Amino acid sequence: MNAPRTGKRAVLVLMTAGIVAVAASILAPGFQLSVEALRVCLQLSIAVIGASLFLFALFIRRIADDHRQIAESEQRFRRAMEDSAIGVAIVGLDGRIVQTNPAFAAMLGYSRAEIEAMTFFQITHPDDLQLGRETMVALKEGKIDSFHFEKRYLKKDGTPVWAQLAGSVIREEETGKPLYLVSQIEDIDARKQAEARIAEAETRWNFALTSAGQGVWSLDMRKGGTTYSETWVRMLGYDDGELDGDPDLWLTMIHPDDRGRVAEADRAHLAGETPFFEAEFRMRHKDGHWVWILDRGKAIERDGEGRLIRAIGSLTDITQRKQAEERLKVSAAMLADEKERLRVTLQSIGDAVICTDAANRITFMNPIAEKLTGIAAAEALGKTLGHVYWAVDEETGQRIGLTPSSAGERLYSDQNTRAVLVRGDDTRCSIRQVVSPIMNDRNEFCGLVIVFQDFTDARALQRQLAYAAAHDALTGLANRSSFIRTMEELVDQCRLNGGEHQFLFVDLDHFKAVNDTGGHAAGDALLKRVADAIRNVLEPDDIVARLGGDEFAVILKSGAPASGSVAARSVIDAIRNLDFSWDGRPHSIGASIGLAPIRAGYGEVDEIIARADAACYAAKAAGRGCVSAAPDEDMMEETVTPLAAAS
């Protein structure tokens, strides 16, 4: 490619030399040269000019030849593009498609005119655009001169098509500046889809085998031995490929008690005596324990003399099944003994047991059931359950049903701790009962088992514990936690349904002096008197609680503010008028009360109590023994103290 430029430079040099020679010959007389010198200069000039003209003619011919070769090369390139079964595209550095061939246009469903009016960004799948941009940047920066990768194009109808690209950058010869890209694009969509289908089928197959807990082995004597699937080797605690190779290795891993039987089955199949190989045996796990295996296999290729060439098979871990079978054998052996033990147990346990058949007739009754019902088993057998066992709900008094309400309805086990057994003589006892259905192997109802026990003492203890959990042990008033729960319920009711209640925060005045002089016994006795005094001046529906120490709380169910002030003054008067003496020494105390409403929009429980507490402190500051009402929310100037601090 440099020859034309070199020849051109040579011609220019010779022509310049000729011109110089002619000029010298013309100017020579002025230099007073001899005739001989002038003649030599003239001859030299003529020779140089002649040589220049000859080279110029050669140069012109060379240019003509080069143009002809370029035209032929361009024609071959065009024919190659036009006739190529693979897509070809020339792309500018801005991504514009400069030229393409029919194969590429047909691959995407465009005409050549349509596709040459687009950029490669417009026809590239969005997920693969970055790959194309990165390649373009690398080509511009001179990091690469060629490229080869797979990407997805978008057809004219929007469907993606996979293609394989191979191409290079065309650069300017003198500067190396990139001019455009030439790409060959091969449609590989069918191959990609086939690969995806194969991968999906392989994934399903492997998943099915793995889910079923089955491993696969393959014996190929041409390839040197046996290979095992990942599931197979992991079944025995090994890594993938760790056991591949030796076709007889698996026999050495079999339990000695099973090895002879398995080897004989293997020999029989290899000799063609059985159509396939199948055996159950134990194999040693890598950590030493034994795994029960079901092995199935079959020879699939033999040589001309009947020797094994290829075989394939599967192994399944049946350890759990074998363990279940062993347990079943043990259970069957123990069943008779178990029935006898069950009968003796039911006769001797501390719970009462009654069994019925599907018609609700009593089939069994142990001694404890006889004692609790007051009816002998001999008398009860064969009678319907209602003649012997009648249980009602402790709170509602309604009978507790024990049979399905309709044919075919499934009865589930039910436990009831609020049942009361009503005996034939109309006496009653609290019981805890569990009723379970008897179902046969066809899921048919066959009867009931009723297990119950005398729960009278436990029920009484439960009531005591429930009372203790909700009441102050000293005064018998509601304790702090139960009072807060009640107040939360009232706040929610006011928020949903409206209405208003009054809350009183009561703090005793001069109570500390009683504790200091008379001791805590005197203080406890006085607190009991205070509790009684508060209850006596309030309505039965009003709620009184001791929050702790010498602090009490009252919820007045009547929502009128005036009634709150009246009730608060009544409480103050009742406490002030207490005639209390300890060890012959009289004590006088008082009370200060903070009053706050319970209504929608006035805050949560802790805010209401905090406001009433703040009002109580205001009452103490005003001289004690008086009532102070908390201001409305829009009149509050300072943040309400939280419940924990207020209490």
XYZ file of C-alpha atoms in Angstrom:
647
model
C 0.000 0.000 0.000
C 3.035 2.351 0.433
C 4.463 1.764 -3.101
C 2.307 4.416 -4.857
C 3.283 7.048 -2.353
C 7.014 6.068 -2.648
C 6.925 6.195 -6.487
C 5.136 9.508 -6.422
C 7.789 10.980 -4.198
C 10.549 9.610 -6.514
C 8.889 11.167 -9.596
C 8.564 14.506 -7.845
C 12.223 14.408 -6.836
C 13.368 13.622 -10.435
C 11.092 16.270 -11.943
C 12.402 18.799 -9.472
C 15.958 17.807 -10.348
C 15.127 18.170 -14.071
C 13.646 21.601 -13.577
C 16.682 22.596 -11.588
C 18.926 21.233 -14.368
C 16.991 23.147 -17.100
C 17.094 26.281 -15.001
C 20.813 25.817 -14.525
C 21.340 25.395 -18.271
C 19.345 28.560 -18.975
C 21.150 30.547 -16.380
C 24.546 29.057 -17.145
C 25.545 31.750 -19.723
C 25.136 34.306 -17.057
C 27.711 32.475 -15.078
C 30.149 32.626 -18.045
C 30.513 28.794 -18.220
C 32.391 27.157 -21.076
C 30.530 25.669 -24.031
C 31.421 22.179 -22.905
C 29.994 22.772 -19.451
C 26.819 24.172 -20.907
C 26.461 21.166 -23.152
C 26.900 18.762 -20.223
C 24.285 20.613 -18.158
C 21.832 20.542 -21.022
C 22.325 16.815 -21.592
C 21.939 16.122 -17.911
C 18.732 18.141 -17.776
C 17.282 16.292 -20.748
C 18.174 12.926 -19.179
C 16.606 13.843 -15.849
C 13.436 15.137 -17.490
C 13.191 12.019 -19.621
C 13.588 9.760 -16.600
C 10.955 11.783 -14.729
C 8.499 11.452 -17.574
C 9.128 7.712 -17.770
C 8.575 7.255 -14.007
C 5.498 9.446 -14.155
C 4.069 7.217 -16.847
C 4.813 4.158 -14.727
C 3.191 5.857 -11.722
C 0.033 6.639 -13.711
C -0.145 3.032 -14.846
C 0.360 1.803 -11.264
C -2.452 4.037 -10.038
C -4.721 2.635 -12.750
C -3.831 -0.915 -11.712
C -4.461 -0.068 -8.038
C -7.851 1.428 -8.853
C -8.751 -1.658 -10.833
C -7.670 -3.974 -7.967
C -9.614 -1.879 -5.438
C -12.705 -2.040 -7.608
C -12.334 -5.793 -7.992
C -11.759 -6.168 -4.223
C -14.796 -4.040 -3.465
C -16.829 -6.082 -5.937
C -15.733 -9.336 -4.259
C -16.565 -7.871 -0.823
C -19.996 -6.779 -2.007
C -20.680 -10.194 -3.550
C -19.474 -11.874 -0.345
C -21.807 -9.688 1.723
C -24.742 -10.161 -0.588
C -24.370 -13.936 -0.945
C -23.282 -14.740 2.624
C -25.663 -16.916 4.649
C -24.313 -15.218 7.755
C -25.332 -11.673 8.593
C -22.768 -8.942 7.964
C -23.055 -5.381 9.214
C -20.850 -2.318 9.035
C -21.462 -0.133 12.080
C -20.251 3.390 12.685
C -18.600 4.416 15.932
C -21.850 6.180 16.918
C -23.721 2.864 16.693
C -25.396 3.702 13.367
C -25.743 0.769 10.969
C -23.973 1.969 7.824
C -24.464 -1.088 5.674
C -25.801 -4.612 6.078
C -26.516 -7.657 3.972
C -29.802 -9.434 3.221
C -29.018 -12.292 5.618
C -28.848 -9.977 8.638
C -31.961 -8.048 7.623
C -33.887 -11.311 7.090
C -32.682 -12.647 10.429
C -34.409 -9.743 12.209
C -37.388 -9.466 9.864
C -36.490 -6.012 8.488
C -35.755 -4.789 5.002
C -32.222 -3.547 4.353
C -33.480 0.027 4.068
C -35.247 -0.232 7.416
C -32.320 -1.696 9.301
C -29.781 0.697 7.739
C -31.838 3.580 9.128
C -31.398 2.306 12.694
C -28.661 1.978 15.321
C -27.521 -1.256 16.889
C -28.887 0.080 20.216
C -32.419 -0.025 18.782
C -32.205 -3.662 17.738
C -30.321 -4.990 20.780
C -32.098 -6.694 23.692
C -32.160 -4.320 26.716
C -30.345 -6.845 28.899
C -27.417 -6.986 26.446
C -27.052 -3.275 25.671
C -24.292 -2.789 28.227
C -22.193 -5.505 26.608
C -22.358 -3.692 23.258
C -21.550 -0.323 24.824
C -18.540 -1.728 26.682
C -17.221 -3.323 23.472
C -17.642 -0.052 21.568
C -15.754 1.908 24.264
C -12.909 -0.633 24.298
C -12.585 -0.403 20.491
C -12.550 3.410 20.523
C -9.899 3.473 23.241
C -7.729 1.036 21.292
C -7.869 -1.646 24.003
C -9.089 -4.269 21.523
C -9.041 -4.656 17.746
C -11.542 -7.507 17.446
C -14.461 -8.939 19.360
C -16.318 -12.215 19.737
C -19.373 -12.694 21.972
C -23.016 -13.782 22.079
C -25.933 -11.404 22.471
C -29.635 -11.099 21.811
C -31.179 -8.940 19.105
C -34.810 -7.925 18.898
C -36.731 -8.873 15.786
C -39.110 -6.455 14.157
C -42.022 -8.135 15.980
C -40.234 -7.715 19.321
C -39.176 -11.332 19.870
C -35.567 -11.878 20.944
C -33.114 -13.898 18.868
C -29.691 -15.100 19.992
C -26.721 -14.332 17.727
C -22.974 -14.872 17.794
C -20.897 -11.843 16.810
C -17.373 -11.863 15.481
C -15.734 -8.771 14.015
C -13.006 -6.192 14.088
C -12.422 -2.475 13.887
C -11.238 -0.778 10.679
C -8.733 1.982 11.426
C -7.234 4.822 9.403
C -3.909 3.609 7.977
C -1.719 6.575 8.848
C -3.175 7.663 12.237
C -4.688 4.392 13.486
C -7.929 6.226 14.252
C -10.942 3.807 14.352
C -13.321 4.384 11.473
C -16.044 1.721 11.724
C -16.734 -1.875 12.766
C -17.309 -4.877 10.549
C -19.344 -7.614 12.250
C -20.338 -11.110 11.215
C -23.593 -12.153 12.898
C -24.591 -15.809 13.039
C -28.106 -16.842 14.117
C -27.657 -19.273 17.049
C -31.173 -18.992 18.458
C -32.065 -22.603 17.622
C -28.897 -23.805 19.320
C -29.585 -21.676 22.399
C -33.137 -22.975 22.662
C -31.919 -26.544 22.288
C -29.313 -25.957 25.002
C -31.985 -24.476 27.255
C -34.279 -27.459 26.681
C -31.445 -29.879 27.379
C -30.461 -27.971 30.524
C -34.069 -27.872 31.682
C -34.544 -31.589 31.031
C -31.301 -32.373 32.838
C -32.334 -30.155 35.743
C -35.720 -31.885 35.989
C -34.102 -35.297 35.789
C -31.493 -34.496 38.422
C -34.121 -32.862 40.621
C -36.384 -35.887 40.303
C -33.568 -38.242 41.221
C -32.404 -36.052 44.100
C -35.941 -35.574 45.420
C -36.497 -39.315 45.317
C -33.191 -39.840 47.109
C -31.867 -41.917 44.226
C -28.284 -42.061 43.030
C -27.169 -43.307 39.609
C -24.154 -45.453 38.755
C -22.749 -46.226 35.322
C -20.229 -48.939 34.390
C -18.295 -48.565 31.129
C -15.360 -50.942 30.714
C -14.100 -48.950 27.714
C -13.684 -45.875 29.897
C -12.008 -47.763 32.678
C -14.614 -48.402 35.330
C -17.601 -47.081 37.244
C -18.812 -43.525 37.788
C -21.305 -42.461 40.439
C -23.691 -39.506 40.580
C -23.314 -36.796 43.174
C -26.415 -38.051 45.024
C -24.972 -41.558 45.149
C -21.641 -40.589 46.731
C -23.211 -38.093 49.125
C -25.581 -40.819 50.250
C -22.497 -42.493 51.704
C -20.763 -39.311 52.870
C -18.178 -39.029 50.087
C -17.282 -36.184 47.736
C -18.192 -36.165 44.058
C -15.786 -38.383 42.094
C -14.143 -39.837 45.186
C -15.400 -43.376 44.473
C -15.142 -43.374 40.666
C -12.968 -45.965 38.953
C -12.672 -49.465 40.458
C -15.779 -51.449 39.344
C -15.438 -53.824 42.326
C -15.062 -51.150 45.043
C -18.773 -51.147 45.889
C -18.686 -54.838 46.858
C -15.998 -54.164 49.477
C -18.242 -51.521 51.092
C -21.149 -53.944 51.663
C -21.847 -55.319 55.133
C -20.144 -58.713 55.576
C -23.485 -60.355 56.394
C -24.935 -59.163 53.066
C -21.906 -59.413 50.785
C -22.223 -63.063 49.764
C -25.893 -62.736 48.837
C -25.301 -59.557 46.824
C -22.246 -60.978 45.044
C -24.281 -64.007 43.968
C -27.085 -61.797 42.606
C -24.490 -59.741 40.727
C -22.867 -62.866 39.283
C -26.215 -64.280 38.189
C -27.074 -61.134 36.239
C -23.634 -60.861 34.657
C -23.968 -64.495 33.545
C -27.293 -63.672 31.894
C -29.286 -65.792 34.327
C -31.517 -62.887 35.444
C -32.979 -60.048 33.339
C -31.793 -57.411 35.815
C -29.959 -57.023 39.099
C -31.839 -56.062 42.286
C -30.759 -56.383 45.907
C -31.226 -54.768 49.319
C -28.142 -54.549 51.503
C -26.170 -52.406 53.923
C -23.245 -50.232 52.824
C -20.743 -48.576 55.090
C -21.024 -44.790 55.331
C -17.770 -42.837 55.314
C -18.209 -42.048 59.030
C -18.651 -45.752 59.818
C -22.383 -46.309 60.245
C -24.431 -48.549 57.945
C -26.908 -47.334 55.323
C -29.586 -49.613 53.867
C -29.517 -49.511 50.051
C -31.864 -50.738 47.321
C -29.706 -51.345 44.227
C -31.237 -51.932 40.800
C -29.181 -52.324 37.625
C -29.040 -53.847 34.163
C -26.386 -54.720 31.608
C -27.019 -52.677 28.454
C -24.085 -53.759 26.260
C -22.015 -56.922 25.925
C -19.265 -57.907 23.518
C -19.441 -60.746 21.019
C -18.476 -63.268 23.689
C -21.137 -62.060 26.114
C -18.759 -60.186 28.391
C -20.125 -57.063 30.048
C -19.241 -53.769 28.376
C -21.735 -51.297 29.837
C -24.263 -51.340 32.655
C -26.331 -48.732 34.433
C -28.342 -48.667 37.614
C -29.701 -46.702 40.556
C -29.378 -46.805 44.326
C -32.006 -45.684 46.795
C -31.501 -45.014 50.488
C -34.117 -47.214 52.200
C -32.754 -46.854 55.724
C -35.925 -45.235 57.031
C -38.093 -47.911 55.437
C -35.959 -50.657 56.948
C -36.056 -48.980 60.326
C -39.827 -48.681 60.040
C -40.108 -52.356 59.116
C -37.978 -53.273 62.105
C -40.103 -51.143 64.359
C -43.210 -52.749 62.918
C -41.868 -56.200 63.688
C -41.108 -55.187 67.234
C -44.531 -53.570 67.568
C -46.290 -56.651 66.273
C -44.377 -58.847 68.713
C -45.305 -56.562 71.591
C -48.944 -55.977 70.595
C -50.436 -58.740 72.692
C -48.474 -57.693 75.761
C -49.366 -54.089 75.112
C -53.083 -54.843 75.062
C -52.816 -56.522 78.433
C -50.735 -53.704 79.866
C -53.289 -51.230 78.540
C -56.133 -53.017 80.229
C -54.266 -53.147 83.539
C -53.218 -49.502 83.152
C -56.754 -48.296 82.522
C -57.900 -50.200 85.561
C -55.242 -48.682 87.785
C -54.624 -45.092 86.588
C -55.862 -42.140 88.591
C -57.945 -40.760 85.701
C -61.440 -41.904 84.941
C -61.892 -43.552 81.532
C -65.101 -44.326 79.650
C -65.186 -45.864 76.144
C -68.164 -46.021 73.785
C -68.941 -47.602 70.425
C -70.188 -45.866 67.301
C -73.789 -46.047 68.626
C -72.683 -44.174 71.777
C -73.104 -47.246 74.001
C -70.618 -47.713 76.835
C -68.105 -50.503 76.215
C -65.599 -49.880 79.003
C -65.486 -48.083 82.334
C -62.600 -48.169 84.833
C -62.949 -48.049 88.652
C -62.220 -44.295 88.890
C -65.026 -43.616 86.413
C -67.338 -45.760 88.533
C -66.416 -43.731 91.602
C -66.868 -40.294 89.998
C -70.133 -41.116 88.218
C -71.537 -43.175 91.105
C -72.508 -45.983 88.713
C -70.945 -49.467 88.620
C -69.381 -50.661 85.384
C -71.575 -53.780 85.273
C -74.636 -51.568 85.391
C -73.300 -49.052 82.840
C -72.073 -51.401 80.092
C -74.357 -51.372 77.051
C -76.214 -48.219 78.099
C -76.010 -44.986 76.158
C -73.506 -42.468 77.436
C -76.161 -39.957 78.570
C -77.481 -42.397 81.186
C -74.076 -42.524 82.880
C -72.090 -39.405 81.992
C -73.641 -35.941 81.840
C -71.262 -32.929 81.643
C -72.257 -29.263 81.475
C -70.307 -26.037 81.023
C -69.442 -24.420 84.338
C -70.364 -20.898 83.190
C -73.302 -21.405 80.821
C -74.813 -24.589 82.298
C -75.284 -25.946 78.777
C -74.580 -29.617 78.152
C -71.242 -30.374 76.498
C -71.920 -32.424 73.360
C -69.775 -35.518 72.902
C -71.023 -37.031 69.624
C -70.918 -35.883 65.988
C -73.851 -33.651 65.138
C -74.468 -35.344 61.797
C -73.515 -38.532 59.992
C -70.072 -38.421 58.463
C -68.932 -35.417 60.518
C -65.381 -35.786 61.805
C -64.976 -35.420 65.578
C -61.640 -34.157 66.764
C -60.031 -34.499 70.167
C -61.342 -31.870 72.526
C -60.171 -30.755 75.939
C -62.363 -28.879 78.402
C -61.290 -27.575 81.790
C -64.618 -25.895 82.596
C -66.776 -29.012 82.649
C -68.998 -29.973 85.570
C -70.139 -33.598 86.009
C -73.779 -33.895 87.057
C -74.369 -37.181 88.832
C -77.581 -39.161 89.031
C -78.293 -37.887 92.540
C -77.907 -34.297 91.240
C -74.618 -33.759 93.053
C -71.892 -32.069 91.051
C -68.112 -31.980 90.809
C -65.779 -29.964 88.631
C -63.870 -32.101 86.153
C -61.294 -31.734 83.404
C -62.144 -33.907 80.428
C -60.494 -34.934 77.174
C -62.743 -36.471 74.533
C -61.055 -38.283 71.622
C -62.681 -40.095 68.686
C -61.817 -43.675 67.750
C -61.320 -43.949 63.967
C -60.641 -47.128 62.021
C -58.229 -47.500 59.095
C -60.999 -46.379 56.708
C -61.378 -43.129 58.650
C -64.769 -44.229 59.970
C -66.012 -43.171 63.397
C -66.034 -46.117 65.800
C -66.656 -44.524 69.184
C -65.228 -42.248 71.860
C -62.681 -42.349 74.641
C -63.497 -39.958 77.484
C -60.751 -39.323 80.011
C -61.738 -37.135 82.982
C -60.558 -36.366 86.492
C -61.892 -34.662 89.593
C -60.840 -31.059 89.224
C -62.782 -29.538 92.117
C -59.792 -28.679 94.309
C -57.718 -27.494 91.367
C -60.593 -25.334 90.117
C -60.918 -23.716 93.559
C -57.175 -23.071 93.590
C -57.388 -21.542 90.116
C -60.078 -19.158 91.313
C -57.937 -18.192 94.285
C -54.923 -17.585 92.099
C -56.977 -15.586 89.600
C -58.367 -13.462 92.436
C -54.890 -12.931 93.890
C -53.524 -11.939 90.493
C -56.139 -9.184 90.143
C -56.438 -7.904 93.764
C -54.252 -6.209 96.317
C -53.356 -8.730 99.007
C -53.663 -6.195 101.855
C -56.864 -4.305 101.060
C -58.718 -6.660 98.734
C -59.082 -3.829 96.228
C -58.158 -4.209 92.574
C -54.381 -4.154 92.172
C -52.433 -1.917 89.849
C -52.214 -4.284 86.850
C -55.903 -5.251 86.817
C -56.926 -1.617 87.326
C -54.785 -0.518 84.344
C -56.375 -3.219 82.154
C -59.859 -2.090 83.183
C -58.992 1.524 82.475
C -57.568 0.631 79.048
C -60.846 -1.096 78.181
C -62.825 2.001 79.249
C -60.571 4.298 77.182
C -61.118 2.063 74.122
C -64.891 2.058 74.721
C -64.951 5.863 74.943
C -62.923 6.101 71.749
C -65.315 3.792 69.883
C -68.701 4.571 71.454
C -68.287 7.964 73.122
C -69.263 8.582 76.710
C -67.225 9.799 79.690
C -66.021 8.571 83.086
C -64.196 10.301 85.934
C -60.825 9.227 87.292
C -59.722 10.042 90.862
C -56.090 9.849 91.946
C -56.102 9.635 95.765
C -52.938 10.247 97.787
C -53.065 10.086 101.607
C -51.827 13.029 103.665
C -49.700 12.492 106.798
C -49.628 8.723 106.296
C -45.850 8.528 106.706
C -46.176 9.680 110.323
C -48.336 6.636 111.096
C -45.684 4.286 109.698
C -42.904 6.129 111.517
C -44.607 6.066 114.929
C -46.684 2.903 114.844
C -44.675 0.809 112.392
C -45.785 -0.971 109.242
C -48.389 -3.008 111.124
C -50.172 0.225 112.018
C -49.825 1.463 108.429
C -51.280 -1.778 107.043
C -54.220 -1.633 109.444
C -54.897 1.982 108.469
C -54.727 1.192 104.749
C -57.415 -1.477 105.221
C -59.600 1.084 106.985
C -59.012 3.590 104.185
C -59.973 1.010 101.556
C -63.223 0.239 103.382
C -63.966 3.944 103.791
C -63.520 4.650 100.080
C -65.709 1.711 99.057
C -68.461 2.692 101.504
C -68.984 6.169 100.034
C -69.014 5.074 96.366
C -71.553 3.297 94.178
C -71.270 -0.498 93.728
C -70.383 -0.085 90.037
C -67.493 2.272 90.772
C -64.022 0.723 90.606
C -61.560 1.201 93.453
C -57.904 0.113 93.355
C -54.737 0.450 95.362
C -51.926 1.504 93.042
C -49.220 0.994 95.667
C -48.081 2.479 98.979
C -50.624 5.092 100.110
C -51.926 5.808 96.577
C -55.434 4.780 95.549
C -57.393 5.182 92.342
C -61.111 5.360 91.588
C -63.067 5.167 88.343
C -66.561 6.628 88.618
C -68.867 5.015 86.099
C -71.061 8.108 86.142
C -69.511 10.455 83.588
C -70.827 13.814 84.874
C -67.955 16.086 86.028
C -70.079 17.384 88.902
C -70.533 13.874 90.255
C -66.752 13.441 90.189
C -66.203 16.453 92.442
C -68.966 15.353 94.817
C -67.590 11.814 95.057
C -64.038 13.109 95.586
C -65.165 15.319 98.484
C -67.023 12.352 99.970
C -63.842 10.288 99.846
C -61.839 13.097 101.488
C -64.451 13.466 104.259
C -64.605 9.717 104.886
C -60.811 9.462 105.226
C -60.586 12.584 107.414
C -63.296 11.266 109.733
C -61.621 7.910 110.326
C -61.280 7.252 114.043
C -58.009 5.329 114.040
C -55.836 4.558 117.052
C -52.820 2.309 117.445
C -51.409 1.239 120.823
C -53.704 3.754 122.451
C -52.444 6.614 120.315
C -54.875 8.315 117.942
C -53.799 9.116 114.386
C -55.414 11.551 112.004
C -54.813 11.505 108.267
C -56.304 13.165 105.230
C -56.313 12.819 101.482
C -55.639 14.964 98.421
C -57.351 14.037 95.154
C -56.598 14.821 91.544
C -59.577 14.556 89.179
C -59.356 13.883 85.421
C -61.951 12.788 82.835
C -61.781 9.572 80.827
C -63.091 10.380 77.380
C -62.195 10.227 73.718
C -59.405 12.597 72.718
C -58.098 13.092 76.256
C -55.165 10.749 75.841
C -54.164 7.204 76.667
C -54.268 5.620 80.124
C -50.811 6.751 81.193
C -51.556 10.324 80.120
C -54.846 10.421 82.044
C -53.236 9.049 85.210
C -50.336 11.479 84.849
C -52.725 14.418 84.558
C -54.725 13.305 87.574
C -51.466 12.814 89.501
C -50.364 16.337 88.553
C -53.736 17.660 89.728
C -53.276 15.757 93.020
C -49.921 17.476 93.562
C -51.674 20.774 92.904
C -54.211 19.877 95.606
C -51.380 19.145 98.042
C -49.752 22.446 97.162
C -53.054 24.199 97.802
C -53.076 23.022 101.420
C -53.932 19.301 101.244
C -57.305 17.770 101.982
C -58.903 19.135 98.819
C -59.756 18.248 95.211
C -58.002 19.636 92.131
C -59.277 18.976 88.611
C -56.870 18.509 85.709
C -57.309 21.171 83.007
C -58.616 20.350 79.543
C -56.023 19.285 76.968
C -55.975 22.649 75.151
C -55.175 24.416 78.449
C -52.170 22.239 79.312
C -48.946 24.268 79.153
C -46.433 21.615 80.059
C -45.847 18.025 79.006
C -47.712 15.406 81.052
C -45.452 13.189 83.159
C -45.426 9.516 82.064
C -47.258 6.909 84.121
C -44.067 5.404 85.553
C -43.007 8.758 86.972
C -46.485 9.856 87.984
C -47.041 6.752 90.029
